[in-house]
Tab-separated table of C-alpha atoms in Angstrom:
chain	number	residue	atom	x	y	z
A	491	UNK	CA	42.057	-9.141	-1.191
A	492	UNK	CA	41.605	-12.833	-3.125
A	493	UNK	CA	43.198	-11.544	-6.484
A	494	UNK	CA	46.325	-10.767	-3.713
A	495	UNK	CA	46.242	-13.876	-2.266
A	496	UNK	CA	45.613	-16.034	-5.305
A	497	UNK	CA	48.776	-14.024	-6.910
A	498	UNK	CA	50.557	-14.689	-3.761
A	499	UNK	CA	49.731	-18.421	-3.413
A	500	UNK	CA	50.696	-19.165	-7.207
A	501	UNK	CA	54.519	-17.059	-6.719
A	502	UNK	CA	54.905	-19.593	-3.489
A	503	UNK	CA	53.826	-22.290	-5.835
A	504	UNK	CA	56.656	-21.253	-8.629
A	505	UNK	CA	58.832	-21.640	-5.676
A	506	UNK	CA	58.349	-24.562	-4.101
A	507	UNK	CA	57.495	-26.622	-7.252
A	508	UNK	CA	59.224	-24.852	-10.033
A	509	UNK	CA	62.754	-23.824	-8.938
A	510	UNK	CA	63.210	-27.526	-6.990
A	511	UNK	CA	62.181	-29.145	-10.519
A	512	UNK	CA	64.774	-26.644	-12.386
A	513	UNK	CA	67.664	-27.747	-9.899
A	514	UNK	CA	67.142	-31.465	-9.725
A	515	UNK	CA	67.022	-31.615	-13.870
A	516	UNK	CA	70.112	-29.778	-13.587
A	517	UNK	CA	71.536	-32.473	-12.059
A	518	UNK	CA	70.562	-31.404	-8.323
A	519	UNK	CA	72.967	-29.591	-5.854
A	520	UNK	CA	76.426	-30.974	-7.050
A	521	UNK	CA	76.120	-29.447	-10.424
A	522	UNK	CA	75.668	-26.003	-8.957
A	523	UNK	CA	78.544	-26.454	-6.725
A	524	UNK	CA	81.145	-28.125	-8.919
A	525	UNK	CA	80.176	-24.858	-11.020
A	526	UNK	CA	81.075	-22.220	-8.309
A	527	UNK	CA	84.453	-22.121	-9.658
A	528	UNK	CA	82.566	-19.732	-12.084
A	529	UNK	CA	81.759	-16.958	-9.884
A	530	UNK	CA	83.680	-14.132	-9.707
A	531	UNK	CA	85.326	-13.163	-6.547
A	532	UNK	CA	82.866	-10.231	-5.397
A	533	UNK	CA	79.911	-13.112	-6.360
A	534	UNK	CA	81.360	-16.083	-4.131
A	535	UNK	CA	81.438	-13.601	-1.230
A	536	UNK	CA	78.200	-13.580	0.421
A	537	UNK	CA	79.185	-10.358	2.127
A	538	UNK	CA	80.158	-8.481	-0.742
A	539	UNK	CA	79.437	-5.130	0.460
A	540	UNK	CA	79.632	-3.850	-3.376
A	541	UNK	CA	77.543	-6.023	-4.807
A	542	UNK	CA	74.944	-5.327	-1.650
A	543	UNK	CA	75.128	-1.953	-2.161
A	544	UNK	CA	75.250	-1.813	-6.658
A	545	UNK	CA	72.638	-4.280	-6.487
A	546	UNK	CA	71.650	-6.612	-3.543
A	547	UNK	CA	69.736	-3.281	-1.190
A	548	UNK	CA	68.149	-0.920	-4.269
A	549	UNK	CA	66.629	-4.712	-5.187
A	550	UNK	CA	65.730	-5.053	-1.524
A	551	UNK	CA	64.183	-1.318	-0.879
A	552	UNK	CA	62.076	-1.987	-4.047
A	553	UNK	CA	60.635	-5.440	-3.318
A	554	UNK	CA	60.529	-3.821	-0.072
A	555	UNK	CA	58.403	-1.189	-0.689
A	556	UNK	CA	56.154	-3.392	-3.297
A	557	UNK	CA	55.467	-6.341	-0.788
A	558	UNK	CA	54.375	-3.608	2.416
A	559	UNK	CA	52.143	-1.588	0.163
A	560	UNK	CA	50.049	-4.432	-1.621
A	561	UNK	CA	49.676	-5.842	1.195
A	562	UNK	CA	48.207	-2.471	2.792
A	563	UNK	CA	47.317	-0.277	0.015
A	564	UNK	CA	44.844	-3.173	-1.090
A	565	UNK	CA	42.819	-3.314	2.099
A	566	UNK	CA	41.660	-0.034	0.800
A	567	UNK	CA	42.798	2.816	3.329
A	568	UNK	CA	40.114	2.806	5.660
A	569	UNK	CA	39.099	-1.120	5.386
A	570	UNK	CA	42.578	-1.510	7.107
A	571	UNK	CA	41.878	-3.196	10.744
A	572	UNK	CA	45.143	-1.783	13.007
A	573	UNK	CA	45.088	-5.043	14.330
A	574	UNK	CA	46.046	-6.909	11.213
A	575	UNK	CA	48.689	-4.457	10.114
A	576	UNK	CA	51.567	-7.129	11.892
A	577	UNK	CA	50.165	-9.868	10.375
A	578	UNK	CA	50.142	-8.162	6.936
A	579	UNK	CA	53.613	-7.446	7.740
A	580	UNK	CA	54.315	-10.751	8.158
A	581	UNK	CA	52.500	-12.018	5.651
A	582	UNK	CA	54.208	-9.833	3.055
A	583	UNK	CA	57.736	-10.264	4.247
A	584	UNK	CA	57.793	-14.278	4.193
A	585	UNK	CA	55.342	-14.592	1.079
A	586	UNK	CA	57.708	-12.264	-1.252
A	587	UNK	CA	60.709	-12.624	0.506
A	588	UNK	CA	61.014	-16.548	-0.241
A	589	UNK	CA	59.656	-15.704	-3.513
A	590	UNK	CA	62.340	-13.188	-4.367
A	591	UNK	CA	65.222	-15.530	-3.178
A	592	UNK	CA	63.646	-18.693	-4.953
A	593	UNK	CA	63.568	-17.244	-8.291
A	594	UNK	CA	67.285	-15.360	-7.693
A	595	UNK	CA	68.601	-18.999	-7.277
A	596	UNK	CA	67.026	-19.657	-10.872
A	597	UNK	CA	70.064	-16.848	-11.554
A	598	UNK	CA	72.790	-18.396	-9.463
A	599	UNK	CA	72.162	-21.563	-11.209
A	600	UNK	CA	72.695	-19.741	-14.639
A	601	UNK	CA	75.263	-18.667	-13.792
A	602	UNK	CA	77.244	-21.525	-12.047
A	603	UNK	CA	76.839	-23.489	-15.117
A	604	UNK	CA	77.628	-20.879	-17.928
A	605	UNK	CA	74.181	-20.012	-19.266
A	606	UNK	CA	74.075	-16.456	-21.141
A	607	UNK	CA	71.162	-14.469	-21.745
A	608	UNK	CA	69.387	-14.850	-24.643
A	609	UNK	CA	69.865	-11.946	-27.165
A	610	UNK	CA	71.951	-10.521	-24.287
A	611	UNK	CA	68.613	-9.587	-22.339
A	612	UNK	CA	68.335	-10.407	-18.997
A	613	UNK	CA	64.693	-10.514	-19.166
A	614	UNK	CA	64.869	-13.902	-21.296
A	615	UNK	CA	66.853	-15.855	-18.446
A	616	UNK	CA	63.659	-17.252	-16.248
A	617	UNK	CA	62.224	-18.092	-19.107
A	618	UNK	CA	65.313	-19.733	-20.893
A	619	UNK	CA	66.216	-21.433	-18.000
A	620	UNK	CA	63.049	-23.233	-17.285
A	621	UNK	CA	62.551	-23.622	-20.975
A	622	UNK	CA	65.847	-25.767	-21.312
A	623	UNK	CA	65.503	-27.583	-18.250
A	624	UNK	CA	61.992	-28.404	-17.169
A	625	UNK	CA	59.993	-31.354	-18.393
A	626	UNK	CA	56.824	-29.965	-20.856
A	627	UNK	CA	54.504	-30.298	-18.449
A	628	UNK	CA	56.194	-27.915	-15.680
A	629	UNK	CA	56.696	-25.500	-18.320
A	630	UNK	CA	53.446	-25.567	-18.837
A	631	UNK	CA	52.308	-25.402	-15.246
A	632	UNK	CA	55.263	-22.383	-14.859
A	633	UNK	CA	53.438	-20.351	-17.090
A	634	UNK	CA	50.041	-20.695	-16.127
A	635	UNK	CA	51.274	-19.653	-12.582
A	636	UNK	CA	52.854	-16.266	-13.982
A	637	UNK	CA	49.833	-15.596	-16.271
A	638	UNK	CA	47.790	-16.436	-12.881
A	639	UNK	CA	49.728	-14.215	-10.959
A	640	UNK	CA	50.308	-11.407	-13.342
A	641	UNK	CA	46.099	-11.597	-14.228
A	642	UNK	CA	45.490	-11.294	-10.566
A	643	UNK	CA	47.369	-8.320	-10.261
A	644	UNK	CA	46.606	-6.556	-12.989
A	645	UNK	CA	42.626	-7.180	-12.452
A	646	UNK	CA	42.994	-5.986	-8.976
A	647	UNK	CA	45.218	-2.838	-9.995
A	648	UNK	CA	42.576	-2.016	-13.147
A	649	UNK	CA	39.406	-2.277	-10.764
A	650	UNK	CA	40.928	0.035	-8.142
A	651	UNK	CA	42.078	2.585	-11.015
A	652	UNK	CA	38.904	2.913	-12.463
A	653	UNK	CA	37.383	3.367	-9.071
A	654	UNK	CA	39.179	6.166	-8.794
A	655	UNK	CA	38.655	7.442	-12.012
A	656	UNK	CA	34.253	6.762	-11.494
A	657	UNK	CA	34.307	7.996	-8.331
A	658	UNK	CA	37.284	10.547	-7.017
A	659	UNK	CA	37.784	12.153	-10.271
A	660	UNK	CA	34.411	12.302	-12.502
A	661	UNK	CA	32.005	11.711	-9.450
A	662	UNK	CA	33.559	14.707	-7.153
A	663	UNK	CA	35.515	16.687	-9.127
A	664	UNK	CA	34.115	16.951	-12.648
A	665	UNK	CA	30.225	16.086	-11.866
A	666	UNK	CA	27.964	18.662	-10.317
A	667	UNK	CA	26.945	17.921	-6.945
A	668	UNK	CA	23.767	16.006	-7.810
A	669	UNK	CA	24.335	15.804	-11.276
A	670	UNK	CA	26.224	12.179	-11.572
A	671	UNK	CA	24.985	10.072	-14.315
A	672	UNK	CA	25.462	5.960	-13.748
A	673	UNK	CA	25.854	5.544	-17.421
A	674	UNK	CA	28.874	8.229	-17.735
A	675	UNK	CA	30.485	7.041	-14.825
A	676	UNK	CA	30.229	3.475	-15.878
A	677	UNK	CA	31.495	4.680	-19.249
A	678	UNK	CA	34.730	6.678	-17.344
A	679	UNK	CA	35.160	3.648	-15.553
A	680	UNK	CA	35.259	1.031	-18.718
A	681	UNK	CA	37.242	3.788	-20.650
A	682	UNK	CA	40.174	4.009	-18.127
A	683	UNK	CA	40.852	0.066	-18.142
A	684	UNK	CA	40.630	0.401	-21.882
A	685	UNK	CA	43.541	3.236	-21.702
A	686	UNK	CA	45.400	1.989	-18.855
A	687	UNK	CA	45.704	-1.737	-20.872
A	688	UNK	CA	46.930	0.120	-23.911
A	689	UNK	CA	49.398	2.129	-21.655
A	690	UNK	CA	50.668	-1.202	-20.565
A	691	UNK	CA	51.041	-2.539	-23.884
A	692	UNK	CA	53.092	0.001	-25.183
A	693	UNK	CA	55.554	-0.167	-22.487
A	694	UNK	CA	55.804	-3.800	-22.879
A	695	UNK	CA	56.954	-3.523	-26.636
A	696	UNK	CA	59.077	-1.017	-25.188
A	697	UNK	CA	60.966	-4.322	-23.742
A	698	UNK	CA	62.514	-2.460	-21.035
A	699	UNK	CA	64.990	-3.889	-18.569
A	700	UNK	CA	62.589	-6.168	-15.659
A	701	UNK	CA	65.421	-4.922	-12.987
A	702	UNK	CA	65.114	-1.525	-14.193
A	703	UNK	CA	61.124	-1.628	-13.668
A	704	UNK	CA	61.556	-3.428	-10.746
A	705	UNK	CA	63.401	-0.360	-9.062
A	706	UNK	CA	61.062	2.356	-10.387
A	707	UNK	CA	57.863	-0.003	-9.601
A	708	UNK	CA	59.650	-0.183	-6.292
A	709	UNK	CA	59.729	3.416	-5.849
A	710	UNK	CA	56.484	4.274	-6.474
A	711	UNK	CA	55.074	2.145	-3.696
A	712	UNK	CA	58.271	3.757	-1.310
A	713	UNK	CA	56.431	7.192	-2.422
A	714	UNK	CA	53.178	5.861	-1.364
A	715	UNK	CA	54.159	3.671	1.645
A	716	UNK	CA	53.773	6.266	4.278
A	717	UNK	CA	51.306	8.367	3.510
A	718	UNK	CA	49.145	5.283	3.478
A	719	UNK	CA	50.477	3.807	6.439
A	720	UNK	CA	50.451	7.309	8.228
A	721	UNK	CA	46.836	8.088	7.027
A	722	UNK	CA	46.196	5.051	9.371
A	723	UNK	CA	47.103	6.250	12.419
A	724	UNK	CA	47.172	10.192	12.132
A	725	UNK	CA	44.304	12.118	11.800
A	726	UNK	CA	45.911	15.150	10.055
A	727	UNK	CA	46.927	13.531	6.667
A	728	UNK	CA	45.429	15.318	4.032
A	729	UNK	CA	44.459	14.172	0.309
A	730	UNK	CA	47.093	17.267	-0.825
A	731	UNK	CA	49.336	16.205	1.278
A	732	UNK	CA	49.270	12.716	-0.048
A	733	UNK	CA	48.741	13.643	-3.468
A	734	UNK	CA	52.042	16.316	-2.937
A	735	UNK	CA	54.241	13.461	-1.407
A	736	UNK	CA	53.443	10.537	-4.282
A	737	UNK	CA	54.490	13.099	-7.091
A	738	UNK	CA	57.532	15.388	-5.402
A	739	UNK	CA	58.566	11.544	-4.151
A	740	UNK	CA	58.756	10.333	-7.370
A	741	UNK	CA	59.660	13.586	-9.145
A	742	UNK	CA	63.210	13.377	-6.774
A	743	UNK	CA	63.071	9.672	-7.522
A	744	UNK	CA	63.978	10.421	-11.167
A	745	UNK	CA	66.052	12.687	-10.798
A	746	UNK	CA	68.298	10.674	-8.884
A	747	UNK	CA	67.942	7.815	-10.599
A	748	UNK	CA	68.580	9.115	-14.328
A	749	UNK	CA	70.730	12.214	-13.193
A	750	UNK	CA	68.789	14.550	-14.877
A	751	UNK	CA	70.920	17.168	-13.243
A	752	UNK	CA	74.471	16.771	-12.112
A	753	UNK	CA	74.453	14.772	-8.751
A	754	UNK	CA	77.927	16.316	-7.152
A	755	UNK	CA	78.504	19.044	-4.581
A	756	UNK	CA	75.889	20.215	-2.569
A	757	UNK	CA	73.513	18.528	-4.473
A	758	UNK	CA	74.796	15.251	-3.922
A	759	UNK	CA	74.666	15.813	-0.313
A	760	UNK	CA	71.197	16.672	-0.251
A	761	UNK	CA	69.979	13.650	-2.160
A	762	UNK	CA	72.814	11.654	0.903
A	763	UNK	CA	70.504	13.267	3.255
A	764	UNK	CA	66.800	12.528	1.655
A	765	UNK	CA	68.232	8.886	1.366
A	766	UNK	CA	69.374	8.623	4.873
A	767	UNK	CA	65.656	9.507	5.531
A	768	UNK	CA	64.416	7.356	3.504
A	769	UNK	CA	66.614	4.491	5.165
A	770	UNK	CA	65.610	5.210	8.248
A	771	UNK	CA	61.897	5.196	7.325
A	772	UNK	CA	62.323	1.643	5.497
A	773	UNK	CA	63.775	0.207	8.919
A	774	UNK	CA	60.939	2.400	11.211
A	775	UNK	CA	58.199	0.964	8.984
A	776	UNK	CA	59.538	-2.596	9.148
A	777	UNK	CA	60.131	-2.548	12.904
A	778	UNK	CA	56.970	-0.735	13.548
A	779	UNK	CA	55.042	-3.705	11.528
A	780	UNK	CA	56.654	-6.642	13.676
A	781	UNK	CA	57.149	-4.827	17.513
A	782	UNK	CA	54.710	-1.323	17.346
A	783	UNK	CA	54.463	2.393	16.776
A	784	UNK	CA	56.980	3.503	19.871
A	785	UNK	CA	60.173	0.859	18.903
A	786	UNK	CA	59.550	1.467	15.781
A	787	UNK	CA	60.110	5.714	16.283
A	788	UNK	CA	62.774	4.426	18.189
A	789	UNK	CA	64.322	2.165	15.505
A	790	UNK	CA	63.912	5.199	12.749
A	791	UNK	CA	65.515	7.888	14.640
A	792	UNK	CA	69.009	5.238	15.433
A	793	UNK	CA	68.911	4.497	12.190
A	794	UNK	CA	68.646	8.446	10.340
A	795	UNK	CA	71.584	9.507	12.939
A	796	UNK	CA	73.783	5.934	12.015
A	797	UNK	CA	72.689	6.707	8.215
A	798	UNK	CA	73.506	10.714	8.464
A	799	UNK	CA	76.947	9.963	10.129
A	800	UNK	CA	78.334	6.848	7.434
A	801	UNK	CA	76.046	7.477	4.558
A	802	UNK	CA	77.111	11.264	3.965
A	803	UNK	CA	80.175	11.693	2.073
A	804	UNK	CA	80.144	7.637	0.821
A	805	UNK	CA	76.461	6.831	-0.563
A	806	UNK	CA	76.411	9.250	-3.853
A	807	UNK	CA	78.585	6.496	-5.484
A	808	UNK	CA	75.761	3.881	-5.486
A	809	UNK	CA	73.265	6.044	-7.544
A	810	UNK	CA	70.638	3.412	-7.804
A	811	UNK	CA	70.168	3.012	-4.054
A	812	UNK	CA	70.164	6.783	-3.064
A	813	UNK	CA	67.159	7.255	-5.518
A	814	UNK	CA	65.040	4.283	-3.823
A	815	UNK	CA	65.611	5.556	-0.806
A	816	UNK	CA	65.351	8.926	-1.701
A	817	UNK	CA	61.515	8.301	-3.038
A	818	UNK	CA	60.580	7.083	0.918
A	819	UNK	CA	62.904	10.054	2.333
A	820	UNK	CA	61.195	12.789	-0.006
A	821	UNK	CA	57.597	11.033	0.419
A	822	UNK	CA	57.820	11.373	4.697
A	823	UNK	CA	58.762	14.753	4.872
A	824	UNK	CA	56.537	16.024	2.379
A	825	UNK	CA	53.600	14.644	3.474
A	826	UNK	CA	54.308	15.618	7.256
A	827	UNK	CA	54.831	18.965	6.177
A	828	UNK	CA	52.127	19.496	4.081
A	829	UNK	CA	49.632	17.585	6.920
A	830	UNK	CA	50.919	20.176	9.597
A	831	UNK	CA	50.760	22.943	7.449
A	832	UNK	CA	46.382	22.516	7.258
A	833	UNK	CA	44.265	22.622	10.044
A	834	UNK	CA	42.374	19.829	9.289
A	835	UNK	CA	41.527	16.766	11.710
A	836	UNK	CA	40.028	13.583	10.805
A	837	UNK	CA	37.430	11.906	13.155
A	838	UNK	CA	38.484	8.434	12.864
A	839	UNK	CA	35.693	7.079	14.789
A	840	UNK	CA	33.075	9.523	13.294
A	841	UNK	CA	33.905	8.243	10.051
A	842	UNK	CA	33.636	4.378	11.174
A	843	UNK	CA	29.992	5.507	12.715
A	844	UNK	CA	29.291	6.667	9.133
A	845	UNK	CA	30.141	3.942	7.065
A	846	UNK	CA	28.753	1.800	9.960
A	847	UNK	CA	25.599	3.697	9.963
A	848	UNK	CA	25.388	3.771	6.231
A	849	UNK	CA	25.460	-0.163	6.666
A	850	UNK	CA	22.906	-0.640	9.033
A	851	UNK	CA	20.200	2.333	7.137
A	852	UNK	CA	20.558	0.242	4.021
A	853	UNK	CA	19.512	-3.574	5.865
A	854	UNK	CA	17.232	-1.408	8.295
A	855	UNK	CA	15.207	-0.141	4.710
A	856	UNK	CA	15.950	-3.563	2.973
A	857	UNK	CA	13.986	-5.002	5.893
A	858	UNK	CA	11.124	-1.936	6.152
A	859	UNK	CA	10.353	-2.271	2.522
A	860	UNK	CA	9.720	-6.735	3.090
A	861	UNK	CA	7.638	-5.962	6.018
A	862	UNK	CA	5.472	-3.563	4.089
């Protein structure tokens, strides 16, 4: 959990040092204001509902979705206390929240004042901005923070991959029982960061939209939120039936969010319906963080009926949103389905007495082998 809370301490820091230093050079608060005249109507009105629903929630679902399951996924499934799943909650919805709304003003001030896009590409305005505005020294201090931040991420990401890869996939599936070799496995293990990086690399030089990769990024956590969560706290999630829900989740992801296949008709309504499920699943999970399991039921099932009644019908025209939302909808159900179609049952407590025990032989050897 440090490389997560160094990466969130050094975000906060772009926000409280960076974005104040990028407003004042500006010429502070009056500058942005005498500039408002610059804004379109639908941008001067804080309600929009069109630019909340082109832009404003798929944006919100996805950051959403990211903030909830690194702050979970990372504790590593069964290191997960129940009792610190509210103050995760918290912890993600302040921390990335303020974030996300610090660095958006870094937009509102381009735009109040005229500033294009390098190039035309939108992924060049953060860094223009601060580039043009900020003494040397914050520029340098801005980009040792995102390095920071990035690096903590992708260190924490890379070690859990290859874990997976050593021990999941080589050490269960593709070993004989009894037949792992430490060398191999270390080898798998080295061999997957070594792939994984160059993956990475060649989608950077790809130089694909950031708000683009922000909304599929976004949906591949919604795809894994629940499962994770769910694991948790019912003892008949299976690893098929969290394998099933990542992939179909993101599999109905893409097709809604490229229109691989003509959204209209019946199909349309379908993907209305997956998205009003995965609506009310975003606003059961987030009341279910802050006020527990039964409010949070509760707060999901208002919200599906609310979502099934206005939603159906209006919601295919914002394309980007239904697929977001369709990645949680399409994630729940098939994981529930899939978990109640097995008749498998987890022993939570077995499983703690396990590791516990597992724990305690290890010191209680450690301490046999000093005394002999």
């Amino acid at each position: 959990m440090f490389t997560d809370f160094a990466q969130l301490v050094a975000l906060m820091a772009i926000g409280i040092v960076i974005i104040p230093a990028v407003l004042f050079s500006m010429g502070g608060p009056a500058v942005m204001v005498s500039g408002l005249s610059n804004l379109t109507f639908e941008q001067q009105d804080f309600f929009s509902s069109e630019a909340f629903l082109q832009q404003g929630a798929p944006f919100f679902v996805a950051v959403l979705a990211y903030a909830i399951g690194n702050q979970t996924i990372t504790q590593r499934l069964f290191a997960i206390d129940k009792n610190k799943i509210k103050a995760t909650f918290i912890t993600a919805t302040v921390g990335y929240a303020g974030i996300v709304i610090g660095l958006g003003m870094i937009g509102l001030m381009a735009v109040t004042i005229g500033v294009e896009p390098l190039d035309g590409n939108m992924n060049n305005l953060i860094p223009q901005m601060v580039s043009m505005y900020l003494h040397p020294v914050f520029i340098a201090l801005f980009f040792i923070l995102v390095i920071g931040s990035l690096s903590s991420t992708a260190d924490s990401d890379l070690s859990a991959l290859s874990a997976i890869m050593m021990a999941d996939v080589y050490g269960k599936n593709i070993a004989k029982k009894g037949g792992v070799k430490p060398k191999t496995m270390m080898l798998v293990g080295r061999g997957t960061m070594i792939v994984a990086t160059a993956a990475g690399l060649v989608f950077a030089s790809f130089k694909l939209d950031i708000l683009v990769m922000l909304v599929f990024v976004g949906a591949l956590w919604g795809a894994i939120v629940f499962p994770v969560i769910a694991s948790v706290y019912w003892n008949r999630v299976t690893n098929t039936a969290f394998t099933a829900a990542v992939i179909v989740g993101l599999l109905f992801f893409c097709i809604a969010r490229f229109e691989l296949i003509p959204i209209t008709g019946v199909t349309a309504l379908f993907f209305e319906i997956m998205a009003s499920v995965g609506g009310a699943v975003v606003i059961g999970l987030m009341v279910f963080g802050f006020l527990g399991r039964k409010i949070g039921l509760g707060a999901a099932a208002i919200a599906l009926v609310l979502m099934l009644i206005f939603a159906t019908g209006f919601l295919r025209q914002y394309m980007v949103l239904v697929a977001s939302l369709t990645a949680y909808g399409v994630s729940t159900i098939v994981c529930v389905i899939v978990s109640l179609m097995g008749n498998e049952h987890f022993d939570f407590d077995l499983i703690k007495q396990r590791v516990g025990s597992y724990d305690k032989k290890t010191k209680v050897n450690t301490q046999s082998t000093r005394d002999a």
